[in-house]
Every structure is written in C-alpha cells, then in structure tokens.
PDB file of C-alpha atoms and ligand atoms in Angstrom:
ATOM      1  CA  MET O   1      -6.636   7.162   5.252  1.00  0.00           C
ATOM      2  CA  SER O   2      -4.797   4.741   7.055  1.00  0.00           C
ATOM      3  CA  ASN O   3      -1.895   5.808   9.400  1.00  0.00           C
ATOM      4  CA  ASP O   4       0.493   3.112   8.514  1.00  0.00           C
ATOM      5  CA  CYS O   5      -0.186   3.216   4.952  1.00  0.00           C
ATOM      6  CA  ILE O   6       2.935   4.867   2.770  1.00  0.00           C
ATOM      7  CA  PHE O   7       0.357   5.560   0.033  1.00  0.00           C
ATOM      8  CA  CYS O   8      -2.004   7.310   2.099  1.00  0.00           C
ATOM      9  CA  LYS O   9       1.187   9.422   3.448  1.00  0.00           C
ATOM     10  CA  ILE O  10       2.203  10.355  -0.104  1.00  0.00           C
ATOM     11  CA  ILE O  11      -1.268  11.646  -0.784  1.00  0.00           C
ATOM     12  CA  ASN O  12      -1.293  13.492   2.581  1.00  0.00           C
ATOM     13  CA  GLY O  13       2.041  15.482   0.932  1.00  0.00           C
ATOM     14  CA  ASP O  14       4.128  14.198   4.035  1.00  0.00           C
ATOM     15  CA  PHE O  15       7.078  13.589   1.595  1.00  0.00           C
ATOM     16  CA  GLY O  16       6.698  16.501  -0.909  1.00  0.00           C
ATOM     17  CA  THR O  17       5.816  13.557  -3.789  1.00  0.00           C
ATOM     18  CA  GLU O  18       5.515  15.405  -7.079  1.00  0.00           C
ATOM     19  CA  PHE O  19       2.421  14.305  -8.795  1.00  0.00           C
ATOM     20  CA  VAL O  20       2.254  13.761 -12.282  1.00  0.00           C
ATOM     21  CA  TYR O  21      -1.321  14.153 -12.487  1.00  0.00           C
ATOM     22  CA  GLU O  22      -4.130  14.785 -10.012  1.00  0.00           C
ATOM     23  CA  ASN O  23      -7.773  15.176  -9.400  1.00  0.00           C
ATOM     24  CA  GLU O  24     -10.687  14.846  -6.929  1.00  0.00           C
ATOM     25  CA  HIS O  25     -10.383  10.890  -7.117  1.00  0.00           C
ATOM     26  CA  CYS O  26      -6.474  10.061  -7.330  1.00  0.00           C
ATOM     27  CA  VAL O  27      -3.152  11.257  -7.579  1.00  0.00           C
ATOM     28  CA  VAL O  28      -0.415   9.594 -10.138  1.00  0.00           C
ATOM     29  CA  PHE O  29       3.206   9.632  -9.271  1.00  0.00           C
ATOM     30  CA  LYS O  30       6.491   7.969 -10.270  1.00  0.00           C
ATOM     31  CA  ASP O  31       7.510   4.669  -8.741  1.00  0.00           C
ATOM     32  CA  ILE O  32      10.415   4.813  -6.904  1.00  0.00           C
ATOM     33  CA  ASN O  33      11.865   1.576  -8.360  1.00  0.00           C
ATOM     34  CA  PRO O  34      10.839   1.759 -11.740  1.00  0.00           C
ATOM     35  CA  LYS O  35      10.714  -1.584 -13.940  1.00  0.00           C
ATOM     36  CA  ALA O  36      10.177   0.578 -17.229  1.00  0.00           C
ATOM     37  CA  PRO O  37      11.513   3.757 -18.667  1.00  0.00           C
ATOM     38  CA  VAL O  38       7.962   4.923 -17.814  1.00  0.00           C
ATOM     39  CA  HIS O  39       6.570   3.590 -14.559  1.00  0.00           C
ATOM     40  CA  LEU O  40       3.745   5.287 -13.041  1.00  0.00           C
ATOM     41  CA  LEU O  41       1.320   4.653 -10.114  1.00  0.00           C
ATOM     42  CA  VAL O  42      -2.279   5.610 -10.104  1.00  0.00           C
ATOM     43  CA  VAL O  43      -3.600   5.843  -6.579  1.00  0.00           C
ATOM     44  CA  PRO O  44      -7.074   6.455  -5.272  1.00  0.00           C
ATOM     45  CA  ARG O  45      -7.296   9.160  -2.572  1.00  0.00           C
ATOM     46  CA  VAL O  46      -9.337   6.790  -0.637  1.00  0.00           C
ATOM     47  CA  HIS O  47      -7.809   3.885   1.177  1.00  0.00           C
ATOM     48  CA  VAL O  48      -8.879   0.552  -0.035  1.00  0.00           C
ATOM     49  CA  GLU O  49      -6.361  -2.493   0.321  1.00  0.00           C
ATOM     50  CA  SER O  50      -6.580  -4.252  -2.836  1.00  0.00           C
ATOM     51  CA  LEU O  51      -9.117  -5.114  -5.750  1.00  0.00           C
ATOM     52  CA  ASN O  52     -10.427  -7.702  -3.303  1.00  0.00           C
ATOM     53  CA  GLU O  53     -11.889  -4.988  -0.827  1.00  0.00           C
ATOM     54  CA  LEU O  54     -13.167  -2.823  -3.603  1.00  0.00           C
ATOM     55  CA  GLU O  55     -16.831  -1.857  -3.248  1.00  0.00           C
ATOM     56  CA  ASP O  56     -17.222   1.639  -5.170  1.00  0.00           C
ATOM     57  CA  LYS O  57     -17.532   0.325  -8.841  1.00  0.00           C
ATOM     58  CA  ASN O  58     -17.186   3.769 -10.218  1.00  0.00           C
ATOM     59  CA  LEU O  59     -13.871   4.222  -8.740  1.00  0.00           C
ATOM     60  CA  MET O  60     -12.340   1.779 -11.210  1.00  0.00           C
ATOM     61  CA  GLY O  61     -13.555   3.961 -14.045  1.00  0.00           C
ATOM     62  CA  GLU O  62     -12.064   7.065 -12.357  1.00  0.00           C
ATOM     63  CA  LEU O  63      -8.642   5.342 -12.105  1.00  0.00           C
ATOM     64  CA  LEU O  64      -8.926   4.199 -15.779  1.00  0.00           C
ATOM     65  CA  MET O  65      -9.877   7.584 -16.905  1.00  0.00           C
ATOM     66  CA  ALA O  66      -6.810   8.992 -14.709  1.00  0.00           C
ATOM     67  CA  VAL O  67      -4.849   6.657 -16.758  1.00  0.00           C
ATOM     68  CA  LYS O  68      -6.006   7.968 -19.801  1.00  0.00           C
ATOM     69  CA  GLU O  69      -5.551  11.547 -18.858  1.00  0.00           C
ATOM     70  CA  THR O  70      -1.854  10.781 -17.433  1.00  0.00           C
ATOM     71  CA  THR O  71      -0.658   9.212 -20.362  1.00  0.00           C
ATOM     72  CA  LYS O  72      -2.333  12.051 -22.662  1.00  0.00           C
ATOM     73  CA  LYS O  73      -0.750  14.587 -20.606  1.00  0.00           C
ATOM     74  CA  ILE O  74       3.055  13.021 -20.924  1.00  0.00           C
ATOM     75  CA  GLY O  75       2.329  12.358 -24.526  1.00  0.00           C
ATOM     76  CA  LEU O  76       2.647   8.619 -23.990  1.00  0.00           C
ATOM     77  CA  LYS O  77       0.539   6.540 -26.527  1.00  0.00           C
ATOM     78  CA  SER O  78       1.754   3.071 -25.936  1.00  0.00           C
ATOM     79  CA  TYR O  79       1.627   1.405 -22.427  1.00  0.00           C
ATOM     80  CA  ARG O  80       0.657  -1.367 -20.071  1.00  0.00           C
ATOM     81  CA  VAL O  81      -1.532  -0.924 -17.044  1.00  0.00           C
ATOM     82  CA  HIS O  82      -1.599  -3.679 -14.297  1.00  0.00           C
ATOM     83  CA  ILE O  83      -3.019  -4.058 -10.641  1.00  0.00           C
ATOM     84  CA  ASN O  84      -1.374  -6.627  -8.393  1.00  0.00           C
ATOM     85  CA  THR O  85      -3.458  -8.218  -5.934  1.00  0.00           C
ATOM     86  CA  GLY O  86      -2.506 -10.299  -3.057  1.00  0.00           C
ATOM     87  CA  LYS O  87       0.720 -11.071  -1.728  1.00  0.00           C
ATOM     88  CA  GLU O  88       1.380 -14.149  -3.744  1.00  0.00           C
ATOM     89  CA  ALA O  89       0.558 -11.680  -7.026  1.00  0.00           C
ATOM     90  CA  GLY O  90       3.299  -9.669  -5.853  1.00  0.00           C
ATOM     91  CA  GLN O  91       1.549  -6.780  -3.983  1.00  0.00           C
ATOM     92  CA  GLU O  92       3.891  -5.047  -2.066  1.00  0.00           C
ATOM     93  CA  VAL O  93       1.753  -1.935  -0.865  1.00  0.00           C
ATOM     94  CA  PHE O  94      -1.827  -2.824   0.445  1.00  0.00           C
ATOM     95  CA  HIS O  95      -3.403   0.555  -0.827  1.00  0.00           C
ATOM     96  CA  LEU O  96      -5.005   0.122  -4.190  1.00  0.00           C
ATOM     97  CA  HIS O  97      -2.949   1.234  -7.436  1.00  0.00           C
ATOM     98  CA  ILE O  98      -2.455   1.007 -11.035  1.00  0.00           C
ATOM     99  CA  HIS O  99       0.492   0.680 -12.557  1.00  0.00           C
ATOM    100  CA  ILE O 100       1.400   2.523 -15.976  1.00  0.00           C
ATOM    101  CA  LEU O 101       4.383   0.948 -17.677  1.00  0.00           C
ATOM    102  CA  GLY O 102       5.713   2.442 -20.581  1.00  0.00           C
ATOM    103  CA  LYS O 103       8.785   3.308 -22.919  1.00  0.00           C
TER     104      LYS O 103
HETATM  105  P1  5GP H   1       2.876  -3.580  -6.045  1.00  0.00           P
HETATM  106  O1  5GP H   1       3.870  -4.504  -5.941  1.00  0.00           O
HETATM  107  O2  5GP H   1       2.310  -3.203  -4.294  1.00  0.00           O
HETATM  108  O3  5GP H   1       1.811  -3.915  -6.958  1.00  0.00           O
HETATM  109  O4  5GP H   1       3.535  -2.379  -6.066  1.00  0.00           O
HETATM  110  C1  5GP H   1       3.898  -1.264  -5.308  1.00  0.00           C
HETATM  111  C2  5GP H   1       4.869  -0.307  -5.985  1.00  0.00           C
HETATM  112  O5  5GP H   1       5.050   0.800  -5.109  1.00  0.00           O
HETATM  113  C3  5GP H   1       6.429  -0.881  -6.534  1.00  0.00           C
HETATM  114  O6  5GP H   1       6.481  -0.772  -7.435  1.00  0.00           O
HETATM  115  C4  5GP H   1       7.463   0.124  -5.346  1.00  0.00           C
HETATM  116  O7  5GP H   1       8.644   0.181  -5.940  1.00  0.00           O
HETATM  117  C5  5GP H   1       6.248   1.093  -5.343  1.00  0.00           C
HETATM  118  N1  5GP H   1       6.636   2.047  -4.215  1.00  0.00           N
HETATM  119  C6  5GP H   1       6.708   1.310  -2.820  1.00  0.00           C
HETATM  120  N2  5GP H   1       7.092   2.630  -1.865  1.00  0.00           N
HETATM  121  C7  5GP H   1       7.036   3.772  -2.378  1.00  0.00           C
HETATM  122  C8  5GP H   1       7.427   4.979  -2.195  1.00  0.00           C
HETATM  123  O8  5GP H   1       7.422   5.232  -1.165  1.00  0.00           O
HETATM  124  N3  5GP H   1       7.162   5.906  -3.133  1.00  0.00           N
HETATM  125  C9  5GP H   1       7.110   5.697  -4.560  1.00  0.00           C
HETATM  126  N4  5GP H   1       7.040   6.504  -5.607  1.00  0.00           N
HETATM  127  N5  5GP H   1       6.906   4.124  -5.041  1.00  0.00           N
HETATM  128  C10 5GP H   1       6.751   3.127  -3.868  1.00  0.00           C
HETATM  129 ZN1   ZN H   2      -3.651   4.063   1.911  1.00  0.00          ZN
END
C-alpha cells in the first residue's frame, strides 16, 4: 500500500467504493469519469506503479482472468481492454490498472 495513492485508498475501503468484482488478487470498480457506457477498472491489490515496474508475471494473468470473470458476471460479451503506461500515454493514476470499455 502506498499512502498517497488513490487506488490503494479505494482498495482499503476508505471511500466505501462498491466493487463490481473482487478476489484475492484484485478489485474491480466503476471509473469515476466513464468514457464508455460500461467503464470499469481492474486494479491489483498490490501497489505497482505501472507496467514498467511489473515484476510478477503471474499478476497479469490473474488480472486478465478477473476481466473475464467480471464481464461474465455482468453479461458483457464485447469489450475492449487497455492499459495506459506513462504520463505521455495518458496514465493519470500511478497504480497499475486495466480499463474495461464496453457498451
Ligand atoms: P489512467 O488515465 O491512469 O489510465 O486511468 C485512471 C482512471 O481512473 C481515469 O479513467 C479516471 O477517471 C479514474 N479515476 C481517477 N480517480 C478515481 C477515483 O477516485 N475513483 C474512481 N472510481 N475512478 C477514478
Ligand atoms: Zn496504489
């Protein structure tokens, strides 16, 4: 946990954010500023700043399985996933996360 990280605070339950899906590896919640009718964020419980700092190769597998479980749970069959990495690519929150975008 990083004390000044908004996603660590959300994971910690500081804001009472509703989780659409969660397991031991990650939580999934709605993006506060949705860019599509369905816009969810899959966020690992461990604080990793971005893909550039990733060391645990198994973590990405767990996150993608969580994408699958979440979309199955909400009945979303078609969707895009993306990961912004670095400021110039549009990363605003430096806690690794996968966007799920669908209609
Ligand atoms: P990034 O640009 O870093 O890939 O994506 C960060 C995303 O987090 C943005 O789409 C932004 O709307 C969302 N976001 C930022 N702060 C909060 C927050 O406090 N709560 C939620 N639910 N989403 C947030
Ligand atoms: Zn964090």
